[in-house]
Amino acid sequence: MGSTSLFLPTAGAGTAAAATARRHPFFSHRSHSHVPTTRLRREPRFVAVSAAASPASPALSLDALIFDCDGVILESENLHRQAYNDAFAHFGVRCPPASADPLYWDEAFYDELQNRIGGGKPKMRWYFGENGWPSSKIFETPPSTDSDKEKLVDIIQDWKTERYKEIIKSGTVEPRPGVLRLMDEVKGAGIKLAVCSAATKSSVIMCLENLIGLERFNGLDCFLAGDDVKLKKPDPTIYITAAEKLGVESKNCLVVEDSVIGLQAAKGAGMSCIITYTPSTASQDFTDAIATYPDLSNVRLEDLKLLLQKTLVTG
């Protein structure tokens, strides 16, 4: 099979179907053979916890459940990758500038990238910083000033976001198993419910409205996106801010994440975290999570309450 078959044919892809998937310099020394193509395990894995809190330590109560969006509410990795590649093709982004074809992020590379850096703009800033700022239809020669570099990233990100919306609105994307049922259990029990995502606000709103429905979205007690905080995950700011807005203590919050970046953010905020991994994150080290699951189909609210009661969060 030729390299052209690697590109996902989509509306607006332009000449990107001719793009050649190439190894990226920064990761050229690393093997991607560990990236799973199917789920590797079906049973939840639990971190060992004490049977009960010690008498000197009061039991924790579950006051708020906080979901990440991408990878948790939906398996979005490949959708975002597709939208970025469509944007690179649309604007003729060439990195390095002498490249014959538009920039193309292959699946193995994007798995590495997204699990290292949260947020779309930080991903591009890092990539261009490592590999050289590109030529494009936006700037014929690579931008040299900070303002032009930010303009380039902003324009690409805005177009990519609109393309991502088109994919979500196509009706072909569904929530991951168990998400809607668990959200309803939480709200029915009077526990606060939040969503915290590193993605742009417009993208997350559109995603939530289409996947969980307007009623559930409007019923969230807190919703924060990447636009709402200066620092992205793994920085804990978004979760610290969520606890403040919810009016609860961090130790009484439980976060649902899919990657080690999100796990680090939750832990940094003093929150316990469960992992519902995806094929692209299944091989990551989730030692600091209090439990890991392939999805939420068999996870009940009472299970989460018990987990939190048995776990003392350390800073």
mmCIF file of C-alpha atoms in Angstrom:
data_model
loop_
_atom_site.group_PDB
_atom_site.id
_atom_site.type_symbol
_atom_site.label_atom_id
_atom_site.label_comp_id
_atom_site.label_asym_id
_atom_site.label_seq_id
_atom_site.Cartn_x
_atom_site.Cartn_y
_atom_site.Cartn_z
ATOM 1 C CA MET A 1 0.000 0.000 0.000
ATOM 2 C CA GLY A 2 1.391 3.404 -0.937
ATOM 3 C CA SER A 3 1.791 6.208 1.544
ATOM 4 C CA THR A 4 -1.161 8.070 0.062
ATOM 5 C CA SER A 5 -3.525 5.509 1.575
ATOM 6 C CA LEU A 6 -2.559 6.666 5.071
ATOM 7 C CA PHE A 7 -4.447 9.940 4.710
ATOM 8 C CA LEU A 8 -8.085 9.972 5.777
ATOM 9 C CA PRO A 9 -10.160 11.294 2.840
ATOM 10 C CA THR A 10 -12.403 14.045 4.115
ATOM 11 C CA ALA A 11 -14.142 17.102 2.810
ATOM 12 C CA GLY A 12 -11.720 19.989 2.504
ATOM 13 C CA ALA A 13 -8.682 17.768 2.578
ATOM 14 C CA GLY A 14 -7.492 19.208 -0.742
ATOM 15 C CA THR A 15 -4.227 17.761 -1.904
ATOM 16 C CA ALA A 16 -3.451 16.246 1.475
ATOM 17 C CA ALA A 17 -4.304 12.789 0.169
ATOM 18 C CA ALA A 18 -0.947 12.907 -1.537
ATOM 19 C CA ALA A 19 0.869 13.688 1.685
ATOM 20 C CA THR A 20 3.479 11.201 2.772
ATOM 21 C CA ALA A 21 3.431 10.045 6.361
ATOM 22 C CA ARG A 22 6.980 10.549 7.553
ATOM 23 C CA ARG A 23 8.791 9.996 10.816
ATOM 24 C CA HIS A 24 9.178 13.157 12.816
ATOM 25 C CA PRO A 25 12.666 14.181 13.917
ATOM 26 C CA PHE A 26 12.037 14.497 17.629
ATOM 27 C CA PHE A 27 10.623 10.996 17.956
ATOM 28 C CA SER A 28 12.769 9.302 15.321
ATOM 29 C CA HIS A 29 14.753 7.440 17.952
ATOM 30 C CA ARG A 30 11.696 5.972 19.606
ATOM 31 C CA SER A 31 9.797 2.871 18.656
ATOM 32 C CA HIS A 32 6.014 3.084 18.435
ATOM 33 C CA SER A 33 5.505 -0.649 18.489
ATOM 34 C CA HIS A 34 4.010 -0.366 21.940
ATOM 35 C CA VAL A 35 1.041 1.699 20.764
ATOM 36 C CA PRO A 36 -1.931 -0.683 20.987
ATOM 37 C CA THR A 37 -4.389 -1.046 18.125
ATOM 38 C CA THR A 38 -6.909 -2.905 20.261
ATOM 39 C CA ARG A 39 -7.751 -2.707 23.922
ATOM 40 C CA LEU A 40 -5.215 -4.765 25.784
ATOM 41 C CA ARG A 41 -7.250 -5.598 28.873
ATOM 42 C CA ARG A 42 -10.900 -5.733 29.765
ATOM 43 C CA GLU A 43 -10.851 -5.920 33.552
ATOM 44 C CA PRO A 44 -10.388 -2.861 35.757
ATOM 45 C CA ARG A 45 -7.084 -2.562 37.587
ATOM 46 C CA PHE A 46 -7.137 -1.130 41.079
ATOM 47 C CA VAL A 47 -4.348 0.516 42.994
ATOM 48 C CA ALA A 48 -4.010 -1.063 46.400
ATOM 49 C CA VAL A 49 -5.729 1.021 49.060
ATOM 50 C CA SER A 50 -6.400 0.450 52.728
ATOM 51 C CA ALA A 51 -9.665 -1.244 53.622
ATOM 52 C CA ALA A 52 -10.700 1.805 55.586
ATOM 53 C CA ALA A 53 -9.352 5.173 56.555
ATOM 54 C CA SER A 54 -7.493 5.249 59.833
ATOM 55 C CA PRO A 55 -9.358 6.606 62.888
ATOM 56 C CA ALA A 56 -7.195 9.736 62.779
ATOM 57 C CA SER A 57 -8.149 10.401 59.157
ATOM 58 C CA PRO A 58 -11.781 11.319 58.405
ATOM 59 C CA ALA A 59 -13.427 9.413 55.542
ATOM 60 C CA LEU A 60 -13.673 11.279 52.273
ATOM 61 C CA SER A 61 -17.021 12.007 50.658
ATOM 62 C CA LEU A 62 -17.679 12.270 46.951
ATOM 63 C CA ASP A 63 -18.894 15.848 46.513
ATOM 64 C CA ALA A 64 -18.038 16.320 42.829
ATOM 65 C CA LEU A 65 -17.270 14.168 39.810
ATOM 66 C CA ILE A 66 -15.218 15.906 37.117
ATOM 67 C CA PHE A 67 -14.932 14.557 33.575
ATOM 68 C CA ASP A 68 -12.289 15.343 31.022
ATOM 69 C CA CYS A 69 -13.823 15.539 27.530
ATOM 70 C CA ASP A 70 -11.508 14.269 24.794
ATOM 71 C CA GLY A 71 -10.760 10.590 25.320
ATOM 72 C CA VAL A 72 -13.210 10.309 28.227
ATOM 73 C CA ILE A 73 -16.600 11.439 26.935
ATOM 74 C CA LEU A 74 -15.618 10.475 23.390
ATOM 75 C CA GLU A 75 -12.694 8.793 21.688
ATOM 76 C CA SER A 76 -11.538 11.913 19.927
ATOM 77 C CA GLU A 77 -7.840 11.434 19.242
ATOM 78 C CA ASN A 78 -8.143 10.399 15.629
ATOM 79 C CA LEU A 79 -10.835 13.018 14.969
ATOM 80 C CA HIS A 80 -8.549 15.809 16.179
ATOM 81 C CA ARG A 81 -5.642 14.390 14.189
ATOM 82 C CA GLN A 82 -7.784 14.299 11.065
ATOM 83 C CA ALA A 83 -8.849 17.916 11.603
ATOM 84 C CA TYR A 84 -5.225 19.069 12.090
ATOM 85 C CA ASN A 85 -4.087 17.315 8.930
ATOM 86 C CA ASP A 86 -6.982 18.860 6.994
ATOM 87 C CA ALA A 87 -5.931 22.281 8.318
ATOM 88 C CA PHE A 88 -2.293 21.740 7.360
ATOM 89 C CA ALA A 89 -3.396 20.762 3.853
ATOM 90 C CA HIS A 90 -5.823 23.680 3.563
ATOM 91 C CA PHE A 91 -3.159 26.252 4.447
ATOM 92 C CA GLY A 92 -0.289 24.455 2.717
ATOM 93 C CA VAL A 93 1.676 24.235 5.967
ATOM 94 C CA ARG A 94 5.138 22.906 5.149
ATOM 95 C CA CYS A 95 7.466 21.986 7.971
ATOM 96 C CA PRO A 96 10.331 22.177 7.296
ATOM 97 C CA PRO A 97 9.605 24.934 4.758
ATOM 98 C CA ALA A 98 11.325 23.094 1.877
ATOM 99 C CA SER A 99 9.027 20.057 2.209
ATOM 100 C CA ALA A 100 7.247 19.029 -0.980
ATOM 101 C CA ASP A 101 4.029 18.063 0.813
ATOM 102 C CA PRO A 102 1.939 19.639 3.583
ATOM 103 C CA LEU A 103 2.667 18.640 7.154
ATOM 104 C CA TYR A 104 0.999 15.364 8.137
ATOM 105 C CA TRP A 105 0.843 13.978 11.670
ATOM 106 C CA ASP A 106 0.615 10.199 11.518
ATOM 107 C CA GLU A 107 -1.193 8.168 14.148
ATOM 108 C CA ALA A 108 1.852 6.950 16.049
ATOM 109 C CA PHE A 109 3.340 10.438 16.256
ATOM 110 C CA TYR A 110 0.070 12.059 17.313
ATOM 111 C CA ASP A 111 -0.338 9.512 20.113
ATOM 112 C CA GLU A 112 3.073 10.589 21.404
ATOM 113 C CA LEU A 113 2.346 14.284 20.957
ATOM 114 C CA GLN A 114 -1.054 14.398 22.601
ATOM 115 C CA ASN A 115 0.176 12.393 25.566
ATOM 116 C CA ARG A 116 3.023 14.854 26.119
ATOM 117 C CA ILE A 117 1.346 18.204 25.519
ATOM 118 C CA GLY A 118 -2.210 19.290 26.319
ATOM 119 C CA GLY A 119 -4.073 21.780 24.149
ATOM 120 C CA GLY A 120 -3.949 22.397 20.404
ATOM 121 C CA LYS A 121 -1.997 25.644 20.290
ATOM 122 C CA PRO A 122 0.703 24.400 22.686
ATOM 123 C CA LYS A 123 1.071 21.320 20.468
ATOM 124 C CA MET A 124 1.754 23.445 17.398
ATOM 125 C CA ARG A 125 4.021 25.882 19.239
ATOM 126 C CA TRP A 126 6.092 22.983 20.525
ATOM 127 C CA TYR A 127 6.225 21.203 17.175
ATOM 128 C CA PHE A 128 7.211 24.277 15.178
ATOM 129 C CA GLY A 129 9.698 25.247 17.859
ATOM 130 C CA GLU A 130 11.370 21.838 17.575
ATOM 131 C CA ASN A 131 11.226 21.419 13.797
ATOM 132 C CA GLY A 132 11.296 24.990 12.482
ATOM 133 C CA TRP A 133 8.454 27.400 11.825
ATOM 134 C CA PRO A 134 6.717 26.531 8.550
ATOM 135 C CA SER A 135 5.985 28.232 5.270
ATOM 136 C CA SER A 136 2.299 28.377 4.378
ATOM 137 C CA LYS A 137 -0.409 30.251 2.528
ATOM 138 C CA ILE A 138 -0.651 32.424 5.653
ATOM 139 C CA PHE A 139 3.028 33.436 5.570
ATOM 140 C CA GLU A 140 4.968 32.562 2.438
ATOM 141 C CA THR A 141 8.178 32.656 4.428
ATOM 142 C CA PRO A 142 8.384 31.283 7.966
ATOM 143 C CA PRO A 143 7.247 33.850 10.561
ATOM 144 C CA SER A 144 10.084 35.308 12.580
ATOM 145 C CA THR A 145 8.351 37.597 15.092
ATOM 146 C CA ASP A 146 6.396 36.395 18.099
ATOM 147 C CA SER A 147 3.259 38.187 16.882
ATOM 148 C CA ASP A 148 3.399 36.524 13.457
ATOM 149 C CA LYS A 149 4.022 33.135 15.023
ATOM 150 C CA GLU A 150 0.973 33.564 17.248
ATOM 151 C CA LYS A 151 -1.093 34.716 14.266
ATOM 152 C CA LEU A 152 -0.121 31.587 12.343
ATOM 153 C CA VAL A 153 -1.032 29.285 15.234
ATOM 154 C CA ASP A 154 -4.309 31.133 15.866
ATOM 155 C CA ILE A 155 -5.437 30.925 12.237
ATOM 156 C CA ILE A 156 -4.613 27.238 11.905
ATOM 157 C CA GLN A 157 -6.257 26.418 15.237
ATOM 158 C CA ASP A 158 -9.455 28.327 14.383
ATOM 159 C CA TRP A 159 -9.812 26.526 11.044
ATOM 160 C CA LYS A 160 -9.027 23.177 12.645
ATOM 161 C CA THR A 161 -11.683 23.783 15.310
ATOM 162 C CA GLU A 162 -14.356 24.451 12.675
ATOM 163 C CA ARG A 163 -13.328 21.313 10.795
ATOM 164 C CA TYR A 164 -13.546 19.296 14.017
ATOM 165 C CA LYS A 165 -17.043 20.640 14.588
ATOM 166 C CA GLU A 166 -18.080 19.453 11.142
ATOM 167 C CA ILE A 167 -16.885 15.950 11.988
ATOM 168 C CA ILE A 168 -18.725 15.887 15.336
ATOM 169 C CA LYS A 169 -21.933 17.249 13.796
ATOM 170 C CA SER A 170 -21.866 14.575 11.109
ATOM 171 C CA GLY A 171 -23.783 12.265 13.453
ATOM 172 C CA THR A 172 -21.197 9.493 13.242
ATOM 173 C CA VAL A 173 -19.672 10.085 16.692
ATOM 174 C CA GLU A 174 -21.164 8.690 19.917
ATOM 175 C CA PRO A 175 -20.226 9.027 23.620
ATOM 176 C CA ARG A 176 -18.042 6.333 25.134
ATOM 177 C CA PRO A 177 -19.892 3.499 26.924
ATOM 178 C CA GLY A 178 -21.291 4.297 30.361
ATOM 179 C CA VAL A 179 -20.690 8.057 30.274
ATOM 180 C CA LEU A 180 -24.295 9.244 30.034
ATOM 181 C CA ARG A 181 -25.586 6.729 32.570
ATOM 182 C CA LEU A 182 -22.908 7.686 35.121
ATOM 183 C CA MET A 183 -23.561 11.409 34.599
ATOM 184 C CA ASP A 184 -27.258 10.828 35.271
ATOM 185 C CA GLU A 185 -26.505 8.795 38.400
ATOM 186 C CA VAL A 186 -24.323 11.592 39.756
ATOM 187 C CA LYS A 187 -26.893 14.329 39.143
ATOM 188 C CA GLY A 188 -29.677 12.145 40.531
ATOM 189 C CA ALA A 189 -27.689 11.681 43.737
ATOM 190 C CA GLY A 190 -27.243 15.425 44.210
ATOM 191 C CA ILE A 191 -23.487 15.246 43.595
ATOM 192 C CA LYS A 192 -21.942 18.080 41.617
ATOM 193 C CA LEU A 193 -20.955 17.353 38.023
ATOM 194 C CA ALA A 194 -18.299 19.156 35.983
ATOM 195 C CA VAL A 195 -16.376 18.934 32.717
ATOM 196 C CA CYS A 196 -12.812 20.279 32.425
ATOM 197 C CA SER A 197 -11.085 20.108 29.041
ATOM 198 C CA ALA A 198 -7.857 21.542 27.641
ATOM 199 C CA ALA A 199 -9.536 22.034 24.244
ATOM 200 C CA THR A 200 -10.950 25.361 23.056
ATOM 201 C CA LYS A 201 -14.268 26.367 24.595
ATOM 202 C CA SER A 202 -16.216 26.531 21.328
ATOM 203 C CA SER A 203 -15.020 23.041 20.405
ATOM 204 C CA VAL A 204 -15.933 21.532 23.777
ATOM 205 C CA ILE A 205 -19.352 23.212 23.900
ATOM 206 C CA MET A 206 -20.215 21.905 20.465
ATOM 207 C CA CYS A 207 -18.974 18.443 21.411
ATOM 208 C CA LEU A 208 -20.968 18.313 24.641
ATOM 209 C CA GLU A 209 -24.151 19.688 23.105
ATOM 210 C CA ASN A 210 -24.040 17.016 20.402
ATOM 211 C CA LEU A 211 -22.895 14.078 22.511
ATOM 212 C CA ILE A 212 -24.464 14.475 25.953
ATOM 213 C CA GLY A 213 -27.387 16.683 24.906
ATOM 214 C CA LEU A 214 -28.449 20.199 25.840
ATOM 215 C CA GLU A 215 -30.231 19.170 29.042
ATOM 216 C CA ARG A 216 -27.178 17.450 30.523
ATOM 217 C CA PHE A 217 -24.851 20.203 29.309
ATOM 218 C CA ASN A 218 -26.980 22.957 30.859
ATOM 219 C CA GLY A 219 -27.173 20.908 34.053
ATOM 220 C CA LEU A 220 -23.408 20.903 34.608
ATOM 221 C CA ASP A 221 -22.377 22.610 37.831
ATOM 222 C CA CYS A 222 -19.092 23.731 36.291
ATOM 223 C CA PHE A 223 -17.635 23.750 32.802
ATOM 224 C CA LEU A 224 -14.079 24.884 32.052
ATOM 225 C CA ALA A 225 -12.112 24.774 28.805
ATOM 226 C CA GLY A 226 -8.578 25.612 27.767
ATOM 227 C CA ASP A 227 -9.579 29.241 27.172
ATOM 228 C CA ASP A 228 -10.432 29.641 30.855
ATOM 229 C CA VAL A 229 -6.955 29.014 32.261
ATOM 230 C CA LYS A 230 -3.484 30.270 31.389
ATOM 231 C CA LEU A 231 -1.724 26.941 31.887
ATOM 232 C CA LYS A 232 -2.836 23.647 30.342
ATOM 233 C CA LYS A 233 -2.695 20.124 31.723
ATOM 234 C CA PRO A 234 -0.552 18.615 33.215
ATOM 235 C CA ASP A 235 -0.621 21.883 35.144
ATOM 236 C CA PRO A 236 -3.370 21.491 37.785
ATOM 237 C CA THR A 237 -4.846 25.003 37.405
ATOM 238 C CA ILE A 238 -8.006 23.885 35.609
ATOM 239 C CA TYR A 239 -8.908 21.427 38.368
ATOM 240 C CA ILE A 240 -8.023 23.813 41.173
ATOM 241 C CA THR A 241 -10.253 26.421 39.518
ATOM 242 C CA ALA A 242 -13.068 23.886 39.156
ATOM 243 C CA ALA A 243 -12.986 23.040 42.876
ATOM 244 C CA GLU A 244 -13.190 26.748 43.712
ATOM 245 C CA LYS A 245 -16.147 27.284 41.395
ATOM 246 C CA LEU A 246 -17.904 24.176 42.694
ATOM 247 C CA GLY A 247 -17.336 25.248 46.291
ATOM 248 C CA VAL A 248 -15.892 21.880 47.324
ATOM 249 C CA GLU A 249 -12.576 20.675 48.708
ATOM 250 C CA SER A 250 -10.188 19.107 46.231
ATOM 251 C CA LYS A 251 -9.894 15.952 48.338
ATOM 252 C CA ASN A 252 -13.633 15.362 47.877
ATOM 253 C CA CYS A 253 -13.443 15.579 44.078
ATOM 254 C CA LEU A 254 -12.949 12.613 41.800
ATOM 255 C CA VAL A 255 -11.608 13.145 38.281
ATOM 256 C CA VAL A 256 -12.198 10.896 35.260
ATOM 257 C CA GLU A 257 -9.276 11.055 32.823
ATOM 258 C CA ASP A 258 -7.851 8.985 29.971
ATOM 259 C CA SER A 259 -4.168 9.934 29.920
ATOM 260 C CA VAL A 260 -1.177 10.438 32.173
ATOM 261 C CA ILE A 261 -1.248 14.189 31.423
ATOM 262 C CA GLY A 262 -4.742 14.457 32.896
ATOM 263 C CA LEU A 263 -3.797 12.187 35.785
ATOM 264 C CA GLN A 264 -0.872 14.452 36.656
ATOM 265 C CA ALA A 265 -3.139 17.511 36.557
ATOM 266 C CA ALA A 266 -5.669 15.894 38.887
ATOM 267 C CA LYS A 267 -3.006 14.686 41.293
ATOM 268 C CA GLY A 268 -1.390 18.140 41.292
ATOM 269 C CA ALA A 269 -4.731 19.617 42.328
ATOM 270 C CA GLY A 270 -4.965 17.211 45.263
ATOM 271 C CA MET A 271 -7.726 15.135 43.644
ATOM 272 C CA SER A 272 -8.146 11.405 43.231
ATOM 273 C CA CYS A 273 -8.389 10.181 39.655
ATOM 274 C CA ILE A 274 -9.739 7.140 37.849
ATOM 275 C CA ILE A 275 -8.627 6.320 34.323
ATOM 276 C CA THR A 276 -10.817 5.156 31.466
ATOM 277 C CA TYR A 277 -8.125 4.491 28.896
ATOM 278 C CA THR A 278 -8.300 4.441 25.101
ATOM 279 C CA PRO A 279 -6.296 2.331 22.644
ATOM 280 C CA SER A 280 -3.736 5.124 22.329
ATOM 281 C CA THR A 281 -3.259 5.568 26.098
ATOM 282 C CA ALA A 282 -3.671 1.979 27.357
ATOM 283 C CA SER A 283 0.084 1.407 27.725
ATOM 284 C CA GLN A 284 0.746 4.503 29.842
ATOM 285 C CA ASP A 285 1.774 4.338 33.485
ATOM 286 C CA PHE A 286 -1.343 4.898 35.579
ATOM 287 C CA THR A 287 0.173 3.884 38.898
ATOM 288 C CA ASP A 288 -1.102 7.049 40.581
ATOM 289 C CA ALA A 289 -4.726 6.420 39.569
ATOM 290 C CA ILE A 290 -6.994 4.811 42.165
ATOM 291 C CA ALA A 291 -8.505 2.592 39.451
ATOM 292 C CA THR A 292 -8.300 2.047 35.705
ATOM 293 C CA TYR A 293 -11.017 0.832 33.345
ATOM 294 C CA PRO A 294 -11.308 0.150 29.603
ATOM 295 C CA ASP A 295 -14.530 2.201 29.695
ATOM 296 C CA LEU A 296 -17.279 3.161 32.146
ATOM 297 C CA SER A 297 -19.893 0.603 31.098
ATOM 298 C CA ASN A 298 -19.580 -1.372 34.355
ATOM 299 C CA VAL A 299 -18.714 1.516 36.688
ATOM 300 C CA ARG A 300 -21.421 2.628 39.095
ATOM 301 C CA LEU A 301 -21.632 5.654 41.362
ATOM 302 C CA GLU A 302 -21.466 3.463 44.451
ATOM 303 C CA ASP A 303 -18.190 1.995 43.190
ATOM 304 C CA LEU A 304 -16.695 5.481 42.962
ATOM 305 C CA LYS A 305 -17.928 6.471 46.413
ATOM 306 C CA LEU A 306 -16.307 3.393 47.914
ATOM 307 C CA LEU A 307 -13.045 4.043 46.107
ATOM 308 C CA LEU A 308 -12.853 7.582 47.395
ATOM 309 C CA GLN A 309 -13.713 6.578 50.953
ATOM 310 C CA LYS A 310 -10.821 4.135 50.906
ATOM 311 C CA THR A 311 -8.310 6.592 49.536
ATOM 312 C CA LEU A 312 -6.546 9.432 51.298
ATOM 313 C CA VAL A 313 -5.349 11.997 48.764
ATOM 314 C CA THR A 314 -1.806 13.231 49.291
ATOM 315 C CA GLY A 315 -0.560 16.513 47.960
#
